[in-house]
PDB file of N, CA, C and O in Angstrom:
ATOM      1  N   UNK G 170      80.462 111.529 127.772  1.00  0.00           N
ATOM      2  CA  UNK G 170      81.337 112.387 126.986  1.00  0.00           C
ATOM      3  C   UNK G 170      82.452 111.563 126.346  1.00  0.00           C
ATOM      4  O   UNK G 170      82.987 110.585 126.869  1.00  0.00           O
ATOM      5  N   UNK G 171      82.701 112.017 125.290  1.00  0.00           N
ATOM      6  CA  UNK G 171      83.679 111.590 124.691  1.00  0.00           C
ATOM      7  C   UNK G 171      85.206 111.229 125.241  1.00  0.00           C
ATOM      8  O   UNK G 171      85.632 111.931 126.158  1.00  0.00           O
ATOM      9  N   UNK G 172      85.902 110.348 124.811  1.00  0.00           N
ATOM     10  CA  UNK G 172      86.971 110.963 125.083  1.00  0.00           C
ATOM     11  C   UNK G 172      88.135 111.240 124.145  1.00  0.00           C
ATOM     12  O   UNK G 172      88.697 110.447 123.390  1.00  0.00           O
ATOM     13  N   UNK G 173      88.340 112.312 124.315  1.00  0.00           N
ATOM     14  CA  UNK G 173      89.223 113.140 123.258  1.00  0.00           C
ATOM     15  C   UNK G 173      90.146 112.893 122.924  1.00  0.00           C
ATOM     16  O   UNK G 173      90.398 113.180 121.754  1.00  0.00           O
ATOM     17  N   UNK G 174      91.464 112.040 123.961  1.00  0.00           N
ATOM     18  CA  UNK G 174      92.557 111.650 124.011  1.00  0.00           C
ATOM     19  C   UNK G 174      93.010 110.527 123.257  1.00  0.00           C
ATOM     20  O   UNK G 174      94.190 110.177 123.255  1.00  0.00           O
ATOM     21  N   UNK G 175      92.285 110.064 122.741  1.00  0.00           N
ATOM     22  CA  UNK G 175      92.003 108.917 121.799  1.00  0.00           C
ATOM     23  C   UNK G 175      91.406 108.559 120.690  1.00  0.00           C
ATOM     24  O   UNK G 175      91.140 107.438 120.257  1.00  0.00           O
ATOM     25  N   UNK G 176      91.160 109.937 120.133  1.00  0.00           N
ATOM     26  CA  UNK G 176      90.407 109.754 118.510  1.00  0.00           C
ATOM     27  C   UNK G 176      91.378 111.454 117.773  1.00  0.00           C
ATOM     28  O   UNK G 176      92.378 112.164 117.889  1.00  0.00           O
ATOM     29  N   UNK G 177      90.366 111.292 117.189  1.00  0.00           N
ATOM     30  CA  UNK G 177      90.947 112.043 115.917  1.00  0.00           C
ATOM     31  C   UNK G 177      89.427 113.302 115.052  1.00  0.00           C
ATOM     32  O   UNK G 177      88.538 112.817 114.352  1.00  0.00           O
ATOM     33  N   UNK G 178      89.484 114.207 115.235  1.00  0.00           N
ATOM     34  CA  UNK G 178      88.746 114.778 114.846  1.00  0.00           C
ATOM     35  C   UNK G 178      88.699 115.131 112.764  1.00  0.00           C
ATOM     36  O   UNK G 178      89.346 115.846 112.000  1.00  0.00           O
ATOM     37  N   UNK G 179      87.286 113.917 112.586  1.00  0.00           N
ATOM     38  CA  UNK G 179      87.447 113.825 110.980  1.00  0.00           C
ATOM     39  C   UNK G 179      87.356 114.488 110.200  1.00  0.00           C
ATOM     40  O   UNK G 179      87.612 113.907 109.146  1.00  0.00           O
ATOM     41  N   UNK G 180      87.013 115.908 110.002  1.00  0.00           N
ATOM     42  CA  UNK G 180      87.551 116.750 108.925  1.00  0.00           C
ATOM     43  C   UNK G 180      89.423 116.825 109.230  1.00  0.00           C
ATOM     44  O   UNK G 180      90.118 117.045 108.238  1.00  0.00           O
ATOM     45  N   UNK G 181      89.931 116.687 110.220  1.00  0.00           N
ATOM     46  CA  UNK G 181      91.137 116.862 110.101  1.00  0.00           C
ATOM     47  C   UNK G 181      91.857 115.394 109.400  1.00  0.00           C
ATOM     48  O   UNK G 181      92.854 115.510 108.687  1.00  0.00           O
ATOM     49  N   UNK G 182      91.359 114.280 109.629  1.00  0.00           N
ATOM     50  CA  UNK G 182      91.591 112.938 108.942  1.00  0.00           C
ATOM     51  C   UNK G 182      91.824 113.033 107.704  1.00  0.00           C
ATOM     52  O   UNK G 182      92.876 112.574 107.259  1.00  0.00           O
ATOM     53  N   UNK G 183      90.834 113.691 106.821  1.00  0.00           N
ATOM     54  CA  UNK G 183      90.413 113.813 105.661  1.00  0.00           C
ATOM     55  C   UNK G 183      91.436 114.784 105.336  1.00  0.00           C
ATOM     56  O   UNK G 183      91.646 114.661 104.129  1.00  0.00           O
ATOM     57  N   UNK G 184      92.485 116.068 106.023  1.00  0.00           N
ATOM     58  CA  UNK G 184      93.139 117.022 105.597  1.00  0.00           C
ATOM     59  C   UNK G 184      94.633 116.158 105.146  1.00  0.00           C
ATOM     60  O   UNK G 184      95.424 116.168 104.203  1.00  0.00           O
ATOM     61  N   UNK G 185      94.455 115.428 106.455  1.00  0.00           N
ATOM     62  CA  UNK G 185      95.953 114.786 106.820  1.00  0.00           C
ATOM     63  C   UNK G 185      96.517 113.898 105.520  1.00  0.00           C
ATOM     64  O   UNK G 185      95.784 113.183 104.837  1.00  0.00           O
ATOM     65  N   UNK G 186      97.894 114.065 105.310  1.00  0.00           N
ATOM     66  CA  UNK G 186      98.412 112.744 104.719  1.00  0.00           C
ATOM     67  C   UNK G 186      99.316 112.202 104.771  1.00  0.00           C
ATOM     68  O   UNK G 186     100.163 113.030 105.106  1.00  0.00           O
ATOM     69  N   UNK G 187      99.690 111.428 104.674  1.00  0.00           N
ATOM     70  CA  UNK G 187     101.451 110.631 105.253  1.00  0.00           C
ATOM     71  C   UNK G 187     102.263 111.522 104.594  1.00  0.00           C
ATOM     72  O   UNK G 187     102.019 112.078 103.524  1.00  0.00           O
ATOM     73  N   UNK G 188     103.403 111.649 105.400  1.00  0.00           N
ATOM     74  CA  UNK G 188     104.704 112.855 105.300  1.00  0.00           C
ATOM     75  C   UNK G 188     105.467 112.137 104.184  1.00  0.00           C
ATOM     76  O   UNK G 188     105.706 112.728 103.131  1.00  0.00           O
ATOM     77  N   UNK G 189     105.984 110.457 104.464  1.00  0.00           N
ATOM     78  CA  UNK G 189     106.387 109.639 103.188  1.00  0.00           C
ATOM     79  C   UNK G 189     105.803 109.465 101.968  1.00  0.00           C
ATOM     80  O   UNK G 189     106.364 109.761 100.913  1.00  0.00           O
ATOM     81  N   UNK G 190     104.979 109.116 102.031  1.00  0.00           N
ATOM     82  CA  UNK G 190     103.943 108.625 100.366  1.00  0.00           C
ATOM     83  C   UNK G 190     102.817 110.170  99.734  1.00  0.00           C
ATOM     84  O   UNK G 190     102.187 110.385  98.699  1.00  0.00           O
ATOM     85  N   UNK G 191     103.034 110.873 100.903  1.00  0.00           N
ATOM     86  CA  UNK G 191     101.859 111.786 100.524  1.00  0.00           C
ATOM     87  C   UNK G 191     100.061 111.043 100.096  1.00  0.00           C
ATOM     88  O   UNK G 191      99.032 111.510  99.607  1.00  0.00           O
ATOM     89  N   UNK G 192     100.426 109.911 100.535  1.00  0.00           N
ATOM     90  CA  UNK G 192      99.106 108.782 100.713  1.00  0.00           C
ATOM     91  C   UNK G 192      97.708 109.111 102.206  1.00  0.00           C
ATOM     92  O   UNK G 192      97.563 110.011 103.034  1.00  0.00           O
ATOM     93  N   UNK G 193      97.059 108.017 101.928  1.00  0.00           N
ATOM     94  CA  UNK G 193      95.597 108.486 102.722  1.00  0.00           C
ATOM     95  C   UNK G 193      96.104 107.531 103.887  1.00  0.00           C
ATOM     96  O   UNK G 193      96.711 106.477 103.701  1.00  0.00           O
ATOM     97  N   UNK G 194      95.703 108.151 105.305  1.00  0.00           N
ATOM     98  CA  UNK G 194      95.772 107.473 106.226  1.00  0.00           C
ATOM     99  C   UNK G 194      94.363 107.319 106.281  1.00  0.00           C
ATOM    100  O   UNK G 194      93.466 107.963 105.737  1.00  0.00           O
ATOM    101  N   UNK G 195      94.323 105.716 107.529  1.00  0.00           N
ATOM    102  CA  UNK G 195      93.111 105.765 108.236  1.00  0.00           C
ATOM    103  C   UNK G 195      93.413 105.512 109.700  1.00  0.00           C
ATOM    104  O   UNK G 195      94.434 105.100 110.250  1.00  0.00           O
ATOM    105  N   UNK G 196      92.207 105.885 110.179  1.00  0.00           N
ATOM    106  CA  UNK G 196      92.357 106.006 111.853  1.00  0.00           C
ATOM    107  C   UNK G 196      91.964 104.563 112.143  1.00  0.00           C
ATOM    108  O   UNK G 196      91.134 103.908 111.513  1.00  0.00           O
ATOM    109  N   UNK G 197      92.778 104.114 113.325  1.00  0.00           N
ATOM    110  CA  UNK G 197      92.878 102.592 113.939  1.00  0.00           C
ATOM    111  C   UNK G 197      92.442 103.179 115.514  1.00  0.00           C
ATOM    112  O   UNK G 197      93.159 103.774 116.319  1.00  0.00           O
ATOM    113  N   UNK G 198      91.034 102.790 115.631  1.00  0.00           N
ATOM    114  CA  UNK G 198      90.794 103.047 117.039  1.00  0.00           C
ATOM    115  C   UNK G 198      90.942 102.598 118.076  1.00  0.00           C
ATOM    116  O   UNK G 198      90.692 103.013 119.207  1.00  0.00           O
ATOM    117  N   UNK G 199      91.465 101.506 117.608  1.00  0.00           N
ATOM    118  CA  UNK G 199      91.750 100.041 118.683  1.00  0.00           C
ATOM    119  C   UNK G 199      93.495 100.826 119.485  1.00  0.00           C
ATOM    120  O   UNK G 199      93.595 101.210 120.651  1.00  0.00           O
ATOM    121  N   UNK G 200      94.321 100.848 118.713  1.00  0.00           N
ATOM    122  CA  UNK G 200      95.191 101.483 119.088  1.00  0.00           C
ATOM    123  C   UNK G 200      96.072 102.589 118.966  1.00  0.00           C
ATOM    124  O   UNK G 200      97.298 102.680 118.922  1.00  0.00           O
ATOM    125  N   UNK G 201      94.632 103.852 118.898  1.00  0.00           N
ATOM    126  CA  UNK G 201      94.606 104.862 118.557  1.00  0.00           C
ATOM    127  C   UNK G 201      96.091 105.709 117.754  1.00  0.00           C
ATOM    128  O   UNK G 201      96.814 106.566 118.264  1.00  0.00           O
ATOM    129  N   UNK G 202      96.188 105.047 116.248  1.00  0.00           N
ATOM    130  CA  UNK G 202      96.857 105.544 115.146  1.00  0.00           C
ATOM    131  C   UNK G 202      96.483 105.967 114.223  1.00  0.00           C
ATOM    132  O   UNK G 202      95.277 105.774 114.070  1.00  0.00           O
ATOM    133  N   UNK G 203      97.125 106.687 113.188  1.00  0.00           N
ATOM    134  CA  UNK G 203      96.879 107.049 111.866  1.00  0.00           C
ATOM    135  C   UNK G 203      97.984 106.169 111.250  1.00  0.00           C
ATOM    136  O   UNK G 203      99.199 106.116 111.438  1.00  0.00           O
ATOM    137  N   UNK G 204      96.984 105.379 110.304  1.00  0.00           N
ATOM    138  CA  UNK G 204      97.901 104.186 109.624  1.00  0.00           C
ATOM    139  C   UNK G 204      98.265 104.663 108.048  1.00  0.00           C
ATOM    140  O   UNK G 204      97.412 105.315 107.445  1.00  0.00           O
ATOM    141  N   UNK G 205      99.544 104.329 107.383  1.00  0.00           N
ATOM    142  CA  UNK G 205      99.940 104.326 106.464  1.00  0.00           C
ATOM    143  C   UNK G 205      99.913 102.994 105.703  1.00  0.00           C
ATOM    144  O   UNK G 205     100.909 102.298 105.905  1.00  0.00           O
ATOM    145  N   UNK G 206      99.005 102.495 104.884  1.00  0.00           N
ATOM    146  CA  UNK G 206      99.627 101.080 104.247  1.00  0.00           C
ATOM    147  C   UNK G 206     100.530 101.220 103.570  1.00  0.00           C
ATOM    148  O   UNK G 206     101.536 100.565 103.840  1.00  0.00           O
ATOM    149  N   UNK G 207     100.544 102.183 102.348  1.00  0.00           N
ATOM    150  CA  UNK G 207     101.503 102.415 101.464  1.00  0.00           C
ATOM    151  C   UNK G 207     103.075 102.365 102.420  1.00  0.00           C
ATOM    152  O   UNK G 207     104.102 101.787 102.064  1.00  0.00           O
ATOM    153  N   UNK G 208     102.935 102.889 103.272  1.00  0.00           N
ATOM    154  CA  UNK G 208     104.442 103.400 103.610  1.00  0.00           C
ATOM    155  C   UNK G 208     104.727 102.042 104.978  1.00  0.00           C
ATOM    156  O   UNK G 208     105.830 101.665 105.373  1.00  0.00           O
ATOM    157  N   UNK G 209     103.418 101.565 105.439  1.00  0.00           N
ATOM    158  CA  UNK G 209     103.691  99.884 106.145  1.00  0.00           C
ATOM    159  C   UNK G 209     104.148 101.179 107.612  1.00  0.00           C
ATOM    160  O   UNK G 209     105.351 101.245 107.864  1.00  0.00           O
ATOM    161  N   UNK G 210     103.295 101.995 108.364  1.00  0.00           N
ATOM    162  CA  UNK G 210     103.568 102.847 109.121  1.00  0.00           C
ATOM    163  C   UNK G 210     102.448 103.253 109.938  1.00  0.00           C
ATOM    164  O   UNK G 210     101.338 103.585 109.520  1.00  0.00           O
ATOM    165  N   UNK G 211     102.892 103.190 111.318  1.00  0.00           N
ATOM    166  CA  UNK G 211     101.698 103.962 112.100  1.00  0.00           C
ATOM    167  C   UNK G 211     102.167 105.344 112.997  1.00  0.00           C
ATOM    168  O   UNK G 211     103.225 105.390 113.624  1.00  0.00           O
ATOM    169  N   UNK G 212     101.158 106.477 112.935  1.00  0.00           N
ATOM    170  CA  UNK G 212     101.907 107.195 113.477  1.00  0.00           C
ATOM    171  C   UNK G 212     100.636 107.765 114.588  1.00  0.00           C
ATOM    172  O   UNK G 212      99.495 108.167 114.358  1.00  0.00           O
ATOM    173  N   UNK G 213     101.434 107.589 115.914  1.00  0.00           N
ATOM    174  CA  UNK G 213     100.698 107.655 116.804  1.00  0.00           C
ATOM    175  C   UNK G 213      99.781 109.313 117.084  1.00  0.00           C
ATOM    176  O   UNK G 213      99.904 110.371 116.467  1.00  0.00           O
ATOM    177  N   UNK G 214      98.978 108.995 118.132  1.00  0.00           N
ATOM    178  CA  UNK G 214      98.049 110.327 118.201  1.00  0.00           C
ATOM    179  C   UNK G 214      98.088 110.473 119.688  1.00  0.00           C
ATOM    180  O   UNK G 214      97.599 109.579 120.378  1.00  0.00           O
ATOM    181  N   UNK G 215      98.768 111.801 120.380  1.00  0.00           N
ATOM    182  CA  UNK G 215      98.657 111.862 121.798  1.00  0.00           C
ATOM    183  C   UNK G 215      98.244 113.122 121.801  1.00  0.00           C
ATOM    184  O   UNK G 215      98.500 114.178 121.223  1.00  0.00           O
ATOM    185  N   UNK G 216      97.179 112.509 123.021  1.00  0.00           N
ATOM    186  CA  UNK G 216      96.458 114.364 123.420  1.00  0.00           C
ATOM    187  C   UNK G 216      95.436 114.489 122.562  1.00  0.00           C
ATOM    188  O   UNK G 216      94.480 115.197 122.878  1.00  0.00           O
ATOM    189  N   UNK G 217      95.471 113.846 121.378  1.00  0.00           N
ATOM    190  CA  UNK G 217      94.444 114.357 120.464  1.00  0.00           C
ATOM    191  C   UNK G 217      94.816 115.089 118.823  1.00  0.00           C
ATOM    192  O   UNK G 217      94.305 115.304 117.724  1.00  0.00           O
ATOM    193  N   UNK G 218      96.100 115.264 119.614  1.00  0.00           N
ATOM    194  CA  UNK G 218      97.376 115.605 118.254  1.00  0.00           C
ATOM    195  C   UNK G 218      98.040 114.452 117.640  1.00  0.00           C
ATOM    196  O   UNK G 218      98.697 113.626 118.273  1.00  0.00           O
ATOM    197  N   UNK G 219      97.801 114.435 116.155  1.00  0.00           N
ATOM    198  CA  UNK G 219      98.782 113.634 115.536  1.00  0.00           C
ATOM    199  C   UNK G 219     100.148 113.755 115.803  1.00  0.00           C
ATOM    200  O   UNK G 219     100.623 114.890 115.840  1.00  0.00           O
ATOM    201  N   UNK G 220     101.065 112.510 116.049  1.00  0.00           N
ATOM    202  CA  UNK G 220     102.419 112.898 115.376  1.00  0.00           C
ATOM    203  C   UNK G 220     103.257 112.586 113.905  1.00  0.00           C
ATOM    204  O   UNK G 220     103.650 111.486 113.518  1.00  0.00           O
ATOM    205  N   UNK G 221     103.375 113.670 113.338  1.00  0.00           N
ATOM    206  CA  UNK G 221     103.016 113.089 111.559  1.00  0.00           C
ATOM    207  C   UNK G 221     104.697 113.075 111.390  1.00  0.00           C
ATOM    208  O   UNK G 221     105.017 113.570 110.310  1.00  0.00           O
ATOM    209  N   UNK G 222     105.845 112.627 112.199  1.00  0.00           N
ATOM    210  CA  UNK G 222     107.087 112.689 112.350  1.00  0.00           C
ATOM    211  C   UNK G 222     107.697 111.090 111.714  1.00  0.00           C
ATOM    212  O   UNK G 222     107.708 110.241 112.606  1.00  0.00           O
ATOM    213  N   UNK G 223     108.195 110.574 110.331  1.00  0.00           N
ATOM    214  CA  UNK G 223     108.344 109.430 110.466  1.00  0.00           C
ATOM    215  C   UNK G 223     108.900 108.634 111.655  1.00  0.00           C
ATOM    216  O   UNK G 223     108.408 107.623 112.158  1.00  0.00           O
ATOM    217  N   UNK G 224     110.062 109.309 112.021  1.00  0.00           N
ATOM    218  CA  UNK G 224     110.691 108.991 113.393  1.00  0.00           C
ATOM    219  C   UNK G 224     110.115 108.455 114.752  1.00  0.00           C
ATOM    220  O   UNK G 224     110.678 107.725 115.568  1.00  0.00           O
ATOM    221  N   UNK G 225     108.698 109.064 114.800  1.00  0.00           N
ATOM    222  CA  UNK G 225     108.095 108.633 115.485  1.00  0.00           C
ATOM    223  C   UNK G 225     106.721 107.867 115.304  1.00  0.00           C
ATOM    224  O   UNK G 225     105.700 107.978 115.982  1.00  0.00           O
ATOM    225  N   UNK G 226     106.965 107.075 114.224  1.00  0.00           N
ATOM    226  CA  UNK G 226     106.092 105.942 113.780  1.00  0.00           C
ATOM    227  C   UNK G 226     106.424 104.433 113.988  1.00  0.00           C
ATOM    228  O   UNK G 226     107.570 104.045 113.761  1.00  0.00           O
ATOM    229  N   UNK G 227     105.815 103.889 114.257  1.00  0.00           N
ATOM    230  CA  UNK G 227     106.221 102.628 114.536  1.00  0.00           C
ATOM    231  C   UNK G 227     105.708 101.428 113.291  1.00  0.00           C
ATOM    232  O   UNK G 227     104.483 101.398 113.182  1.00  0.00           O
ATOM    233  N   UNK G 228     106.317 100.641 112.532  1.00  0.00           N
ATOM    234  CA  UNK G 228     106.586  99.793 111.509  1.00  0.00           C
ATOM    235  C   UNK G 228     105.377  99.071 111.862  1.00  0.00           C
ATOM    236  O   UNK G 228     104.958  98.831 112.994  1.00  0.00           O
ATOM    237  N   UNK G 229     104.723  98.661 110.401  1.00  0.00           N
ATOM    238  CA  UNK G 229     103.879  97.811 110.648  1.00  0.00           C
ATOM    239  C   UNK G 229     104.024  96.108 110.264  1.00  0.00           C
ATOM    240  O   UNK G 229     103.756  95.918 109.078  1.00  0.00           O
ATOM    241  N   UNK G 230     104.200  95.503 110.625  1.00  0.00           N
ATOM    242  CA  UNK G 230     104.824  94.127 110.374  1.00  0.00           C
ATOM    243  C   UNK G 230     103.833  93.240 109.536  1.00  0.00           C
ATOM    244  O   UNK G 230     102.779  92.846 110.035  1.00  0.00           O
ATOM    245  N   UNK G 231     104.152  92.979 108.427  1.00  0.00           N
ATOM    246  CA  UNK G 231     103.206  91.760 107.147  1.00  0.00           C
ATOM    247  C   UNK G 231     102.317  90.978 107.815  1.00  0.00           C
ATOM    248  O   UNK G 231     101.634  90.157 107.202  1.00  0.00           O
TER     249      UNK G 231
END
């Protein structure tokens, strides 16, 4: 079985979009985020829920 706590269910991927750029995220499975390039932003996924809060994104470094 899957585990849930750590992905992202993809019709909702495809709904989602960064709160800053109004840009396309993609899912990083390695350390289960929804990434922003445009905005240089990751915003984490707990439980299975995005958190689409800039505040609670962590910077992505060059």
């Amino acid at each position: 079985m899957e585990n849930k706590t750590n992905s992202v269910d993809t019709k909702l991927l495809e709904l989602l979009v960064c709160p800053l750029t109004k840009g396309r995220l993609t899912w990083n499975a390695e350390t289960g985020e929804l990434v922003s390039e445009r905005a240089k932003l990751a915003y984490p996924v707990r439980d299975g829920i995005p958190i689409m809060l800039v505040s609670e994104a962590r910077e992505l470094k060059d």
